[in-house]
PDB file of C-alpha atoms and ligand atoms in Angstrom:
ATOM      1  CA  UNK A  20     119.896  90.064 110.036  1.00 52.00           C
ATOM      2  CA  UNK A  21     122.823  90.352 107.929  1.00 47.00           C
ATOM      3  CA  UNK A  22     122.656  90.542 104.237  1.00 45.00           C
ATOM      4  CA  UNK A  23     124.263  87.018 102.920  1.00 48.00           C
ATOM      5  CA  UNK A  24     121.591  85.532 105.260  1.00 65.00           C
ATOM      6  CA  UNK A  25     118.539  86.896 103.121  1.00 70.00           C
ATOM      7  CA  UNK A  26     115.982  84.460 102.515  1.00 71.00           C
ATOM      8  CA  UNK A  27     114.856  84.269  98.896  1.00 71.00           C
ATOM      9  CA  UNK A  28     112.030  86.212  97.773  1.00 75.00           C
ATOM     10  CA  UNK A  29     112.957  88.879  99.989  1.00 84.00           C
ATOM     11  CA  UNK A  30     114.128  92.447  98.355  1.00 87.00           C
ATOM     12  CA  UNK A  31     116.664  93.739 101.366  1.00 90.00           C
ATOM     13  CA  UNK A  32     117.423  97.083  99.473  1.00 91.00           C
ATOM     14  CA  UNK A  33     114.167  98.417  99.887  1.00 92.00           C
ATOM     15  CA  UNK A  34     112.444  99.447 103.279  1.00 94.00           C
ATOM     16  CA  UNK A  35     109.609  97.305 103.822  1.00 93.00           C
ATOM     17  CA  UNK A  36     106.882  98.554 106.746  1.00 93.00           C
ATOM     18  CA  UNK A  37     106.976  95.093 108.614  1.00 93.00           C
ATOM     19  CA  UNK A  38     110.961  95.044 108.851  1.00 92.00           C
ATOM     20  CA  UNK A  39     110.620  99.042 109.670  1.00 94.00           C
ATOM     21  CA  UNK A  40     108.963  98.124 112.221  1.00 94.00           C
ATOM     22  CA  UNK A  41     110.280  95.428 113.472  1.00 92.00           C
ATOM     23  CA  UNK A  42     113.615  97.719 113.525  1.00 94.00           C
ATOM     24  CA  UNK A  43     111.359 100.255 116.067  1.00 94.00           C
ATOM     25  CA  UNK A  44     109.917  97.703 118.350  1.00 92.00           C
ATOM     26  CA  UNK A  45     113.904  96.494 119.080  1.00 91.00           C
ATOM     27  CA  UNK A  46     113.809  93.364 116.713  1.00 89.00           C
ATOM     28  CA  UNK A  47     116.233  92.159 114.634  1.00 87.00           C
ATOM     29  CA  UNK A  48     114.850  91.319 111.600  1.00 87.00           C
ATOM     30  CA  UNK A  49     115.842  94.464 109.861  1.00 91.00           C
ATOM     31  CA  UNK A  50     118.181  95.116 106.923  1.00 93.00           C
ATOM     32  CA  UNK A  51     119.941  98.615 106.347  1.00 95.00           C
ATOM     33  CA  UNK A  52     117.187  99.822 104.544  1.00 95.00           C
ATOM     34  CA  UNK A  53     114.866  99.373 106.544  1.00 95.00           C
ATOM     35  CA  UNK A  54     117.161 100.766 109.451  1.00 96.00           C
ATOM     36  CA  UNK A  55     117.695 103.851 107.321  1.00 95.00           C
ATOM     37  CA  UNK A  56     114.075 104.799 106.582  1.00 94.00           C
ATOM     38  CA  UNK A  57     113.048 104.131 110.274  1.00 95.00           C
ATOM     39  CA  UNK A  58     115.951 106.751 111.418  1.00 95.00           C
ATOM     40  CA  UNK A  59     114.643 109.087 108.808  1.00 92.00           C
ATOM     41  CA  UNK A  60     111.352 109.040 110.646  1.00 92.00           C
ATOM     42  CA  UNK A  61     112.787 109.032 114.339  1.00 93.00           C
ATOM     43  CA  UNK A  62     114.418 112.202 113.235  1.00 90.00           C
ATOM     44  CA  UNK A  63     111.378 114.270 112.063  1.00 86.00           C
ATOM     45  CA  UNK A  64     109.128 111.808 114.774  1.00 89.00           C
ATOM     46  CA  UNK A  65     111.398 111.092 117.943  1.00 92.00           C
ATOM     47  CA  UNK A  66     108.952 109.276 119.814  1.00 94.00           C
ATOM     48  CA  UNK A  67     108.595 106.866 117.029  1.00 94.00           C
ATOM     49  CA  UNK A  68     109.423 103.821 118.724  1.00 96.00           C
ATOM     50  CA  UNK A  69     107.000 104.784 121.899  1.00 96.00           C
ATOM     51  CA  UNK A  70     104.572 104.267 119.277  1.00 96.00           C
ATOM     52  CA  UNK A  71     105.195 101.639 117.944  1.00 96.00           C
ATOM     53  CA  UNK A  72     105.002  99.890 121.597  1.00 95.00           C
ATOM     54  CA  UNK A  73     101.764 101.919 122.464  1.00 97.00           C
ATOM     55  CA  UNK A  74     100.230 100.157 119.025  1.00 97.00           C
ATOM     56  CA  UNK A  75     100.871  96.561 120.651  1.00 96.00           C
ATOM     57  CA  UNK A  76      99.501  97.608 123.833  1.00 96.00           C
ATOM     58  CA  UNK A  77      96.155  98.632 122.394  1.00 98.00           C
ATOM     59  CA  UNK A  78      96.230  95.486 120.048  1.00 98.00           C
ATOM     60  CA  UNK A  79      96.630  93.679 124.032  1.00 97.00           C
ATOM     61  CA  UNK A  80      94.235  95.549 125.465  1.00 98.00           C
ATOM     62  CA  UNK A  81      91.733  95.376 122.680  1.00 98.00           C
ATOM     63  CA  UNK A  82      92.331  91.419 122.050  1.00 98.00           C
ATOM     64  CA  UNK A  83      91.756  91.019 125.894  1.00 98.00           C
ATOM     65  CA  UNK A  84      88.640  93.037 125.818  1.00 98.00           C
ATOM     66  CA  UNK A  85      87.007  91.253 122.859  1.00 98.00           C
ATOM     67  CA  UNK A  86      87.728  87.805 124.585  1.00 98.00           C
ATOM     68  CA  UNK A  87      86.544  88.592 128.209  1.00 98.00           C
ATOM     69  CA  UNK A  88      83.697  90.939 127.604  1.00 97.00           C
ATOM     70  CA  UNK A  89      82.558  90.432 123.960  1.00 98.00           C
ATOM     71  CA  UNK A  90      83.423  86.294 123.781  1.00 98.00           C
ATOM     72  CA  UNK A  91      85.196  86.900 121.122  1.00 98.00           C
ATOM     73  CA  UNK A  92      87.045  83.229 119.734  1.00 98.00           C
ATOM     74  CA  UNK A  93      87.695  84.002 115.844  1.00 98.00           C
ATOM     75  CA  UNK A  94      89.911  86.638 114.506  1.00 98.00           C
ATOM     76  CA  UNK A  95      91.674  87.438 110.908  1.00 98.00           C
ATOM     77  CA  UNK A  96      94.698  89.895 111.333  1.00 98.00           C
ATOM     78  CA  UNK A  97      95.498  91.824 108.426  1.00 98.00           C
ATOM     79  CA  UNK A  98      98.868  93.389 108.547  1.00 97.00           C
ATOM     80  CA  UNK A  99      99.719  91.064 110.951  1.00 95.00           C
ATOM     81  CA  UNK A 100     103.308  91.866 111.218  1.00 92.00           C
ATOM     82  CA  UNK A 101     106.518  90.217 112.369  1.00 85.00           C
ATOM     83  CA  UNK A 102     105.835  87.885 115.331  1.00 73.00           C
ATOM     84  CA  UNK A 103     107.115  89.676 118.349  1.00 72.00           C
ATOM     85  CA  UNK A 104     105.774  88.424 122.125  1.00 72.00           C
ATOM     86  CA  UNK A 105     101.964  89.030 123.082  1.00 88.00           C
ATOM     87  CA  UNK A 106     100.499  88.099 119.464  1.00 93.00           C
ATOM     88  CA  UNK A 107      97.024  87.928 119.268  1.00 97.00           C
ATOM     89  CA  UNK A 108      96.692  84.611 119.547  1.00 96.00           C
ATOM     90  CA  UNK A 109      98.851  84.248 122.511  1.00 95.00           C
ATOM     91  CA  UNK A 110      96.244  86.803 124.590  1.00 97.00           C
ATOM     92  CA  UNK A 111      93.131  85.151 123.503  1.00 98.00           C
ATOM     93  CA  UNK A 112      94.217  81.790 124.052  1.00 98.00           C
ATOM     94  CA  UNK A 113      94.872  82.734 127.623  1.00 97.00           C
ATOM     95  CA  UNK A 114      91.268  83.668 128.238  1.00 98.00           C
ATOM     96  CA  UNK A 115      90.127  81.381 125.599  1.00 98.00           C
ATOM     97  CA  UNK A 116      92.257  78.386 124.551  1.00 98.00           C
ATOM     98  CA  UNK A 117      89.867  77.376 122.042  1.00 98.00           C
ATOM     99  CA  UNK A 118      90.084  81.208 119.934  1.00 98.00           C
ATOM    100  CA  UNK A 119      91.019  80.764 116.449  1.00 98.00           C
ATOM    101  CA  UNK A 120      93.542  83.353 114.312  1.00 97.00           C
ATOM    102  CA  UNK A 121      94.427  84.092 110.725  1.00 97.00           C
ATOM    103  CA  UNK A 122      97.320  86.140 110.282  1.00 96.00           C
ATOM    104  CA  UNK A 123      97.685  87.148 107.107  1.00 96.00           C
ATOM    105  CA  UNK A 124     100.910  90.105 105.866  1.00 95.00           C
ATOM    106  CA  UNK A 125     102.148  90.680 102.356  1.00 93.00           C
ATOM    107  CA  UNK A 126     105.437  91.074 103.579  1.00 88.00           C
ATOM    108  CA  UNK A 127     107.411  87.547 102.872  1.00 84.00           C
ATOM    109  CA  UNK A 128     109.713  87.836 105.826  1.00 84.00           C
ATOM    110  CA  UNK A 129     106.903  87.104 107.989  1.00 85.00           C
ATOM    111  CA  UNK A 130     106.189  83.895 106.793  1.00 82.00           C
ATOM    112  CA  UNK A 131     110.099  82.892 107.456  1.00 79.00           C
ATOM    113  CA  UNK A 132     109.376  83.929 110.892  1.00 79.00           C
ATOM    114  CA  UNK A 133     105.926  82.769 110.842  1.00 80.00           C
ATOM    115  CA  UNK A 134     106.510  79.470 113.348  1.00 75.00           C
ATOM    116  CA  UNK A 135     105.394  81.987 116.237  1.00 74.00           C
ATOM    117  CA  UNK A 136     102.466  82.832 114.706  1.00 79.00           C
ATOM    118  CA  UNK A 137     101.334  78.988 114.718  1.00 85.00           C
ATOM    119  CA  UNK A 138     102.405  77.666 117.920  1.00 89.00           C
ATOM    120  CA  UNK A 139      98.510  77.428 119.253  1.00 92.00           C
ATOM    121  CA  UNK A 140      97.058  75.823 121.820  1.00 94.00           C
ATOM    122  CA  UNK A 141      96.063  72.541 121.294  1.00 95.00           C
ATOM    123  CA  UNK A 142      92.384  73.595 121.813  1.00 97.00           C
ATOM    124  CA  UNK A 143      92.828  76.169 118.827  1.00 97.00           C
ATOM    125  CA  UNK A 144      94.016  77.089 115.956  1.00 97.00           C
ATOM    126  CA  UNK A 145      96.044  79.281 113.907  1.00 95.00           C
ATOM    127  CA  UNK A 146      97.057  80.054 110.531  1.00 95.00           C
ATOM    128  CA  UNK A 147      99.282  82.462 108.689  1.00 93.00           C
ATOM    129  CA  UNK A 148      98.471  83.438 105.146  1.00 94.00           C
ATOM    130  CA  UNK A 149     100.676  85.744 102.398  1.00 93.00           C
ATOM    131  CA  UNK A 150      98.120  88.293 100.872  1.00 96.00           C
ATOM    132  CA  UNK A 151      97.642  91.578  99.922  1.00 97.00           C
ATOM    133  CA  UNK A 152      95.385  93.903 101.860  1.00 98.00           C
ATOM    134  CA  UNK A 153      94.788  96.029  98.736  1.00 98.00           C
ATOM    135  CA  UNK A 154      92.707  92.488  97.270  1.00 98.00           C
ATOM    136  CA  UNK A 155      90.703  92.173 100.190  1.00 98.00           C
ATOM    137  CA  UNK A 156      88.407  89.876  98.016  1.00 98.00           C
ATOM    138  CA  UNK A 157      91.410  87.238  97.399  1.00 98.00           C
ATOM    139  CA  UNK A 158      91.743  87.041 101.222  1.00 98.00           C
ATOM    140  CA  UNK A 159      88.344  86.450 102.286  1.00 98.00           C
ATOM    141  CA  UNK A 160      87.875  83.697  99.801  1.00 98.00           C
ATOM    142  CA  UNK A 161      90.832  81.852 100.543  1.00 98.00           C
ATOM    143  CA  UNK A 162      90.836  78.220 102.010  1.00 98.00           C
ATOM    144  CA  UNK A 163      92.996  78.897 104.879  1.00 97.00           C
ATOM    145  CA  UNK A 164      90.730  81.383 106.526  1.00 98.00           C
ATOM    146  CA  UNK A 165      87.484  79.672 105.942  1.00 98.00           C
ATOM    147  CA  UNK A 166      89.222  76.331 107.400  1.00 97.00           C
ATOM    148  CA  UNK A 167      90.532  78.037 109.985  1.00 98.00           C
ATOM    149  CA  UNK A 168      87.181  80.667 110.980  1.00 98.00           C
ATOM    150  CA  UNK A 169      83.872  80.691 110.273  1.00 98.00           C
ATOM    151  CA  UNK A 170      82.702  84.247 108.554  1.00 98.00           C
ATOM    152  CA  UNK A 171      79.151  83.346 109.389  1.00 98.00           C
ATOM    153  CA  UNK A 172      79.730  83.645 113.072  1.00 98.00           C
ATOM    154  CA  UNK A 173      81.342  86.785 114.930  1.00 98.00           C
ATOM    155  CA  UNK A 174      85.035  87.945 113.996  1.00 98.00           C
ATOM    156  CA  UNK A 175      87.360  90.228 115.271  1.00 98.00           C
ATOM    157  CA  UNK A 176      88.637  91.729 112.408  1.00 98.00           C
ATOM    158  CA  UNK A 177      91.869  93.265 113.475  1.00 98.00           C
ATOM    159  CA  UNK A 178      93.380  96.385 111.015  1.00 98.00           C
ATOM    160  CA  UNK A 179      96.559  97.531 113.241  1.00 98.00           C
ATOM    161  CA  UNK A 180      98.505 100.140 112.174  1.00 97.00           C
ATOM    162  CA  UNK A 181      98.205  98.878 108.469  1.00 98.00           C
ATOM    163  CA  UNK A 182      95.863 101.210 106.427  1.00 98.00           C
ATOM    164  CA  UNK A 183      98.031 104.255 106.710  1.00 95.00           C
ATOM    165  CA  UNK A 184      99.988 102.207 104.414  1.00 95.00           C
ATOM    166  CA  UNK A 185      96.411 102.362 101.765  1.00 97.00           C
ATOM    167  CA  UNK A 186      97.219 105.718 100.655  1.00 94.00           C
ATOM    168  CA  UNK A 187      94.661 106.266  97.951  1.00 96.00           C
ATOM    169  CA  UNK A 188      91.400 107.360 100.136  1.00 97.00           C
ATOM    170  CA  UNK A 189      88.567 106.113  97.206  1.00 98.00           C
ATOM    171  CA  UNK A 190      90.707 102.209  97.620  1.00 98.00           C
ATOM    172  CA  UNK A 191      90.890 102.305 101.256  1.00 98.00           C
ATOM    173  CA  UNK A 192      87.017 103.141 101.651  1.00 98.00           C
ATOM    174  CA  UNK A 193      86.865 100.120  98.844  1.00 98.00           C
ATOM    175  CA  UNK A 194      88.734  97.762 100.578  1.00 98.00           C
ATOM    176  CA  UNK A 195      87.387  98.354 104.572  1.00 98.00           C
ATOM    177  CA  UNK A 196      83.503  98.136 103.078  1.00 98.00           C
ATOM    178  CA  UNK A 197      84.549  94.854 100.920  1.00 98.00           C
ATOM    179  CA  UNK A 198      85.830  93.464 104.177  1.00 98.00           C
ATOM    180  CA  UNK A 199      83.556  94.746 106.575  1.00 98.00           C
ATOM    181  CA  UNK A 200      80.170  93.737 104.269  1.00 98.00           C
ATOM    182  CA  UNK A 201      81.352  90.082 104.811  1.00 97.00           C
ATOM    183  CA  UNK A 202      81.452  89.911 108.262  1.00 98.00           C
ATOM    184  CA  UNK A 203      78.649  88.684 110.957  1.00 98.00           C
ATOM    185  CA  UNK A 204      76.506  90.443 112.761  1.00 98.00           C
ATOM    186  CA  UNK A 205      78.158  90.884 116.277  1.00 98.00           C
ATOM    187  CA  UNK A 206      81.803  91.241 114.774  1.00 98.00           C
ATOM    188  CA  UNK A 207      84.099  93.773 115.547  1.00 98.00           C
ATOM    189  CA  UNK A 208      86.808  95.365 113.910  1.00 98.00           C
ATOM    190  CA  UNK A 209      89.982  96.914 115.579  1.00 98.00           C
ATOM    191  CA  UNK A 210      91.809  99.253 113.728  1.00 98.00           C
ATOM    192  CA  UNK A 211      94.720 101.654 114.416  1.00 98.00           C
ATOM    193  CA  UNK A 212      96.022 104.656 112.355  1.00 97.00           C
ATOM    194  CA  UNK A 213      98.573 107.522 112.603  1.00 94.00           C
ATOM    195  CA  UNK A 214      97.134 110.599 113.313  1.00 93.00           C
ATOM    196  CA  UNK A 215      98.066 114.588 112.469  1.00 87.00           C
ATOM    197  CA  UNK A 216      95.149 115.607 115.178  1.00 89.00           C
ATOM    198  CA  UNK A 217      97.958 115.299 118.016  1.00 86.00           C
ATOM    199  CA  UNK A 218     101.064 116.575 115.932  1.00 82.00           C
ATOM    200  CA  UNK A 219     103.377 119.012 117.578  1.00 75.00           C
ATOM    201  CA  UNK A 220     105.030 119.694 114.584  1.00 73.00           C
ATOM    202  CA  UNK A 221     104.629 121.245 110.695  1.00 76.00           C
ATOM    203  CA  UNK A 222     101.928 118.674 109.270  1.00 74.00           C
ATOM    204  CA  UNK A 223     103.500 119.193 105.943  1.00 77.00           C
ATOM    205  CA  UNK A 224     107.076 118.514 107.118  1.00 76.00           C
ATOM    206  CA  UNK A 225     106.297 115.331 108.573  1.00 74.00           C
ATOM    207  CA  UNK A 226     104.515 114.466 104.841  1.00 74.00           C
ATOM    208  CA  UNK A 227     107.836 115.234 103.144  1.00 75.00           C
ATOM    209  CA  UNK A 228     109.948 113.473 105.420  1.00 76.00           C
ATOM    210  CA  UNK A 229     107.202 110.068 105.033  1.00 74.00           C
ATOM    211  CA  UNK A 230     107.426 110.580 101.487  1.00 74.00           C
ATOM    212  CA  UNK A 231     111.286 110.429 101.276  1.00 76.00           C
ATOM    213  CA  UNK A 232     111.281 107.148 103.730  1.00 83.00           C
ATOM    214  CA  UNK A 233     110.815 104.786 100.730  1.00 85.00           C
ATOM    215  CA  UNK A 234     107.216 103.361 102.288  1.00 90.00           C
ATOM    216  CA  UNK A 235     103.994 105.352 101.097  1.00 88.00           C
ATOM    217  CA  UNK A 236     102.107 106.327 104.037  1.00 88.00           C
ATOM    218  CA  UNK A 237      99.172 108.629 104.643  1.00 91.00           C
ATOM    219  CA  UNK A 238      98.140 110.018 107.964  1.00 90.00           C
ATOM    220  CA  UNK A 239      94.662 110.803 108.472  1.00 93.00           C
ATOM    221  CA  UNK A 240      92.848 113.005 111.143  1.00 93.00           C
ATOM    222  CA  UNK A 241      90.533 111.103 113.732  1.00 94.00           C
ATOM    223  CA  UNK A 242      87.606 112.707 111.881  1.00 96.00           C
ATOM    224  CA  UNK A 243      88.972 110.439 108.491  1.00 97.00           C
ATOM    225  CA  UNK A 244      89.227 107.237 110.561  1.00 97.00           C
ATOM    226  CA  UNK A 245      85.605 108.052 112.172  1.00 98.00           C
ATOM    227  CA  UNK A 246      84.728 107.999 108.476  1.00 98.00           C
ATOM    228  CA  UNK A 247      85.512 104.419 108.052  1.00 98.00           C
ATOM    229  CA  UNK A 248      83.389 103.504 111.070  1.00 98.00           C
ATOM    230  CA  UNK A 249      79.974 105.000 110.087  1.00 98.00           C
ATOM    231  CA  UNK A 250      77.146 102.947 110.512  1.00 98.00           C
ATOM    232  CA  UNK A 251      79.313 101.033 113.484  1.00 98.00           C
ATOM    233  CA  UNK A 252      78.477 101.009 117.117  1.00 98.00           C
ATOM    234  CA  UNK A 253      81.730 102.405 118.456  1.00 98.00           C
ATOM    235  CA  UNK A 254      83.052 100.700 121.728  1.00 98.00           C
ATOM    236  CA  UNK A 255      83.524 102.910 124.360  1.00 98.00           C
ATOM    237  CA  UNK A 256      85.520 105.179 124.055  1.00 98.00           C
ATOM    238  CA  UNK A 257      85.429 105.584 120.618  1.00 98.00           C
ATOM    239  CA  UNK A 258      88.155 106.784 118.530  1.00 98.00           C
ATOM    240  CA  UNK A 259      90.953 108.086 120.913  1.00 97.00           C
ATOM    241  CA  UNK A 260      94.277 108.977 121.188  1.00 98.00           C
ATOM    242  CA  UNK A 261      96.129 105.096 121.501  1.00 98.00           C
ATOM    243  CA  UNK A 262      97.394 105.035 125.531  1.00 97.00           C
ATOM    244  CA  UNK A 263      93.659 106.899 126.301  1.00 97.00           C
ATOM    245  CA  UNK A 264      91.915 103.581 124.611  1.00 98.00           C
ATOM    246  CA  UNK A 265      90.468 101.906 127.929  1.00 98.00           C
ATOM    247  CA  UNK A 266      93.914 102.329 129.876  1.00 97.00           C
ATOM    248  CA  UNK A 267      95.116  99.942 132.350  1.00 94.00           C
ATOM    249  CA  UNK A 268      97.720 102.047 133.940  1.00 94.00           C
ATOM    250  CA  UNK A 269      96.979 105.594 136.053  1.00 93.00           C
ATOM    251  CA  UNK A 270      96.731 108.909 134.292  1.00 92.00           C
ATOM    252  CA  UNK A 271     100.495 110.117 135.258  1.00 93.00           C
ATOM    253  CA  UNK A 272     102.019 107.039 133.495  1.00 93.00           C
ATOM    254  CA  UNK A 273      99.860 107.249 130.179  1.00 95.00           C
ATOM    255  CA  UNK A 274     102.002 108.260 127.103  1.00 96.00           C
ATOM    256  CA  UNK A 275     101.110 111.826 126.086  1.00 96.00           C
ATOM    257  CA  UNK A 276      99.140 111.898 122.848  1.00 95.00           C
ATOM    258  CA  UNK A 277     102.054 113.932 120.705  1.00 93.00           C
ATOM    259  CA  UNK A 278     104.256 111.645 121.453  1.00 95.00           C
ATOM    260  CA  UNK A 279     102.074 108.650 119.994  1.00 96.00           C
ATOM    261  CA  UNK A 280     100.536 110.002 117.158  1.00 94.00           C
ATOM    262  CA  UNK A 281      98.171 107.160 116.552  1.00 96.00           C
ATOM    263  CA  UNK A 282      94.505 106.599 117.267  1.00 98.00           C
ATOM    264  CA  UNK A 283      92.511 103.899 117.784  1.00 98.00           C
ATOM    265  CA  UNK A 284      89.074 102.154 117.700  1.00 98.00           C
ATOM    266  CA  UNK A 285      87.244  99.227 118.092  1.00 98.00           C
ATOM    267  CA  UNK A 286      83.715  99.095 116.592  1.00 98.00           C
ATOM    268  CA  UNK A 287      80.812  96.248 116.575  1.00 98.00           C
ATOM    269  CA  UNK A 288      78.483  95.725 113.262  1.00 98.00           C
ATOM    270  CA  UNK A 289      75.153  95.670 114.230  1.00 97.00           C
TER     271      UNK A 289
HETATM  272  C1  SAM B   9     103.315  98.745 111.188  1.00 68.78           C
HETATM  273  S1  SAM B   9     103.144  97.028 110.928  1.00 68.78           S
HETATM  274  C2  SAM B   9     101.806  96.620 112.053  1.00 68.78           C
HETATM  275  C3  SAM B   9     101.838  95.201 112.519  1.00 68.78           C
HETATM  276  C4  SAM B   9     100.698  94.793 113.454  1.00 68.78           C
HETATM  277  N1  SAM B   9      99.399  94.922 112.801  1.00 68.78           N
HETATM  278  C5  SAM B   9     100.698  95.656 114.689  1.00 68.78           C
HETATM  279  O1  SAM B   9      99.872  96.574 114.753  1.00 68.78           O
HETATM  280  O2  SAM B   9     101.527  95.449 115.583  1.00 68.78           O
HETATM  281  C6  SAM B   9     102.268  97.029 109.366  1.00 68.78           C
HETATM  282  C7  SAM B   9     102.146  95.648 108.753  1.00 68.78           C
HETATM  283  O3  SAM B   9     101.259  95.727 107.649  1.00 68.78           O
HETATM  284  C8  SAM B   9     101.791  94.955 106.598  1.00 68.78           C
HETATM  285  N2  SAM B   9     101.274  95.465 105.330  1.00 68.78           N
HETATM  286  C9  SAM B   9     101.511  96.664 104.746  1.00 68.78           C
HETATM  287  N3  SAM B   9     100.870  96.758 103.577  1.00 68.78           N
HETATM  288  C10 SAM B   9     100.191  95.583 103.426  1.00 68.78           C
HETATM  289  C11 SAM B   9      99.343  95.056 102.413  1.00 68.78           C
HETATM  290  N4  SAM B   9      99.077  95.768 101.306  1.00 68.78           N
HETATM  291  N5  SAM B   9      98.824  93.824 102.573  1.00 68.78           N
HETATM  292  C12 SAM B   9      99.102  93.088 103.686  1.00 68.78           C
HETATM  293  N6  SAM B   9      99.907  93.524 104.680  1.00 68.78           N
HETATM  294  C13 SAM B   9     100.440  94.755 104.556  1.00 68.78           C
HETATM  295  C14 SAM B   9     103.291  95.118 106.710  1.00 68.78           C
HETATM  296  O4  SAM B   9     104.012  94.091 106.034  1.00 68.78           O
HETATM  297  C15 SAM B   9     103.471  95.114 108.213  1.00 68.78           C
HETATM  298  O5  SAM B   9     103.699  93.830 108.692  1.00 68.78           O
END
């Protein structure tokens, strides 16, 4: 996107994670900040953009999973991200025309984009809301996710590569119980993270170079992310490296775990 097409409301001279991303995953709606602080991580992380494509496969697998073998048919995405092929609602329609999806980002670039995210099947429904994560409150009592889902009935509560961007630990524990306390019994919640467990390199030199990216972002160990989950039945396998969630390709073509640097989980509340 070039920068006399901005849309209002949108700072370009900052690096925002949704447009960082979307600048990793091959996407073009990216401004040169954002293109700067994702080559300042490519350089200390190489294997950046592997990651970034491992995240959406586990968000596919996971989706598919909840639909098919959990009958899964509501789900709120937080951090939703700019629309790219395969979003949520796109795989659980295809098991399960009639699954309904809020997508809600802070970032306002998604909403310009956010057409994709509401092209559902006639049978369902979708929605795409502007909040912040960090008033997790605000979202669940909006009316665009209570006209669109039901919180008294199961949710898949999806948290994708999103609270590494909650940086203060006492908030994020906050914010993931707020959420979590108002879901049903038989929900789920997906959530992805960066890691340091699989790191090849200096822990602390991949901090610095984070920190001087313009976007605060704290990686946590597995045993952190585990944290969130207590009192959760985890799904098998637990929390695991991202390509080792319940693969669907053969050992010698999973991504190595260094090179991903992200873990995943999905967990059900009893
Ligand atoms: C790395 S992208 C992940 C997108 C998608 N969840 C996925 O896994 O493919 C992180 C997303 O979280 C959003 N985000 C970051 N902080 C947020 C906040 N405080 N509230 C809502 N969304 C936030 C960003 O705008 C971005 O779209």
């Amino acid at each position: 996107m070039d920068i006399e097409q901005v849309p209002s409301g949108i700072d370009a001279s900052r690096a925002h994670p949704a447009r960082r991303y979307d600048y990793w995953l091959g996407g073009k709606d990216n401004f040169e900040a954002d293109r700067e602080s994702g080559r300042l991580v490519a350089a200390a992380f190489p294997t950046i953009r592997m990651s970034a494509i491992e995240n959406r496969r586990f968000l596919h697998r996971a989706v598919r999973h909840l639909t098919e073998e959990a009958g899964i048919r509501q789900f709120l995405d937080i951090g939703a991200g700019l629309p790219s092929a395969g979003n949520v609602h796109e795989i659980a329609q295809e098991i399960a025309p009639e699954s309904r999806v809020v997508y809600v980002d802070n970032d306002p670039i998604v909403l310009v984009h956010a057409r994709a995210l509401l092209n559902s099947s006639p049978e369902g429904r979708t929605a795409y809301l502007e909040a912040d994560l960090n008033d997790p409150e605000h979202i669940l009592g909006l009316a665009g996710v209570h006209e669109t889902i039901d919180l008294s009935k199961p949710v898949a509560l999806m948290l994708l590569a999103v609270f590494h961007f909650m940086v203060d630990d006492e908030a994020a524990h906050r914010i993931f119980r707020t959420l979590r306390e108002r879901l049903a019994p038989g929900s789920y919640i997906v959530f992805s993270h960066a890691t340091s467990d699989d790191l090849a390199g200096d822990p602390e030199e991949h901090r610095k170079v984070n920190n001087m990216s313009g976007i605060p972002f704290r990686v946590r160990t597995s045993a952190e992310v585990a944290e969130f989950m207590e009192g959760l039945e985890l799904v098998e396998p637990g929390v695991s490296s991202l390509p080792h969630w319940r693969p669907n390709v053969p050992e010698r073509e999973r991504a190595r775990p260094e090179d991903i640097c992200m873990h995943g989980v999905v967990a059900r509340i009893p």
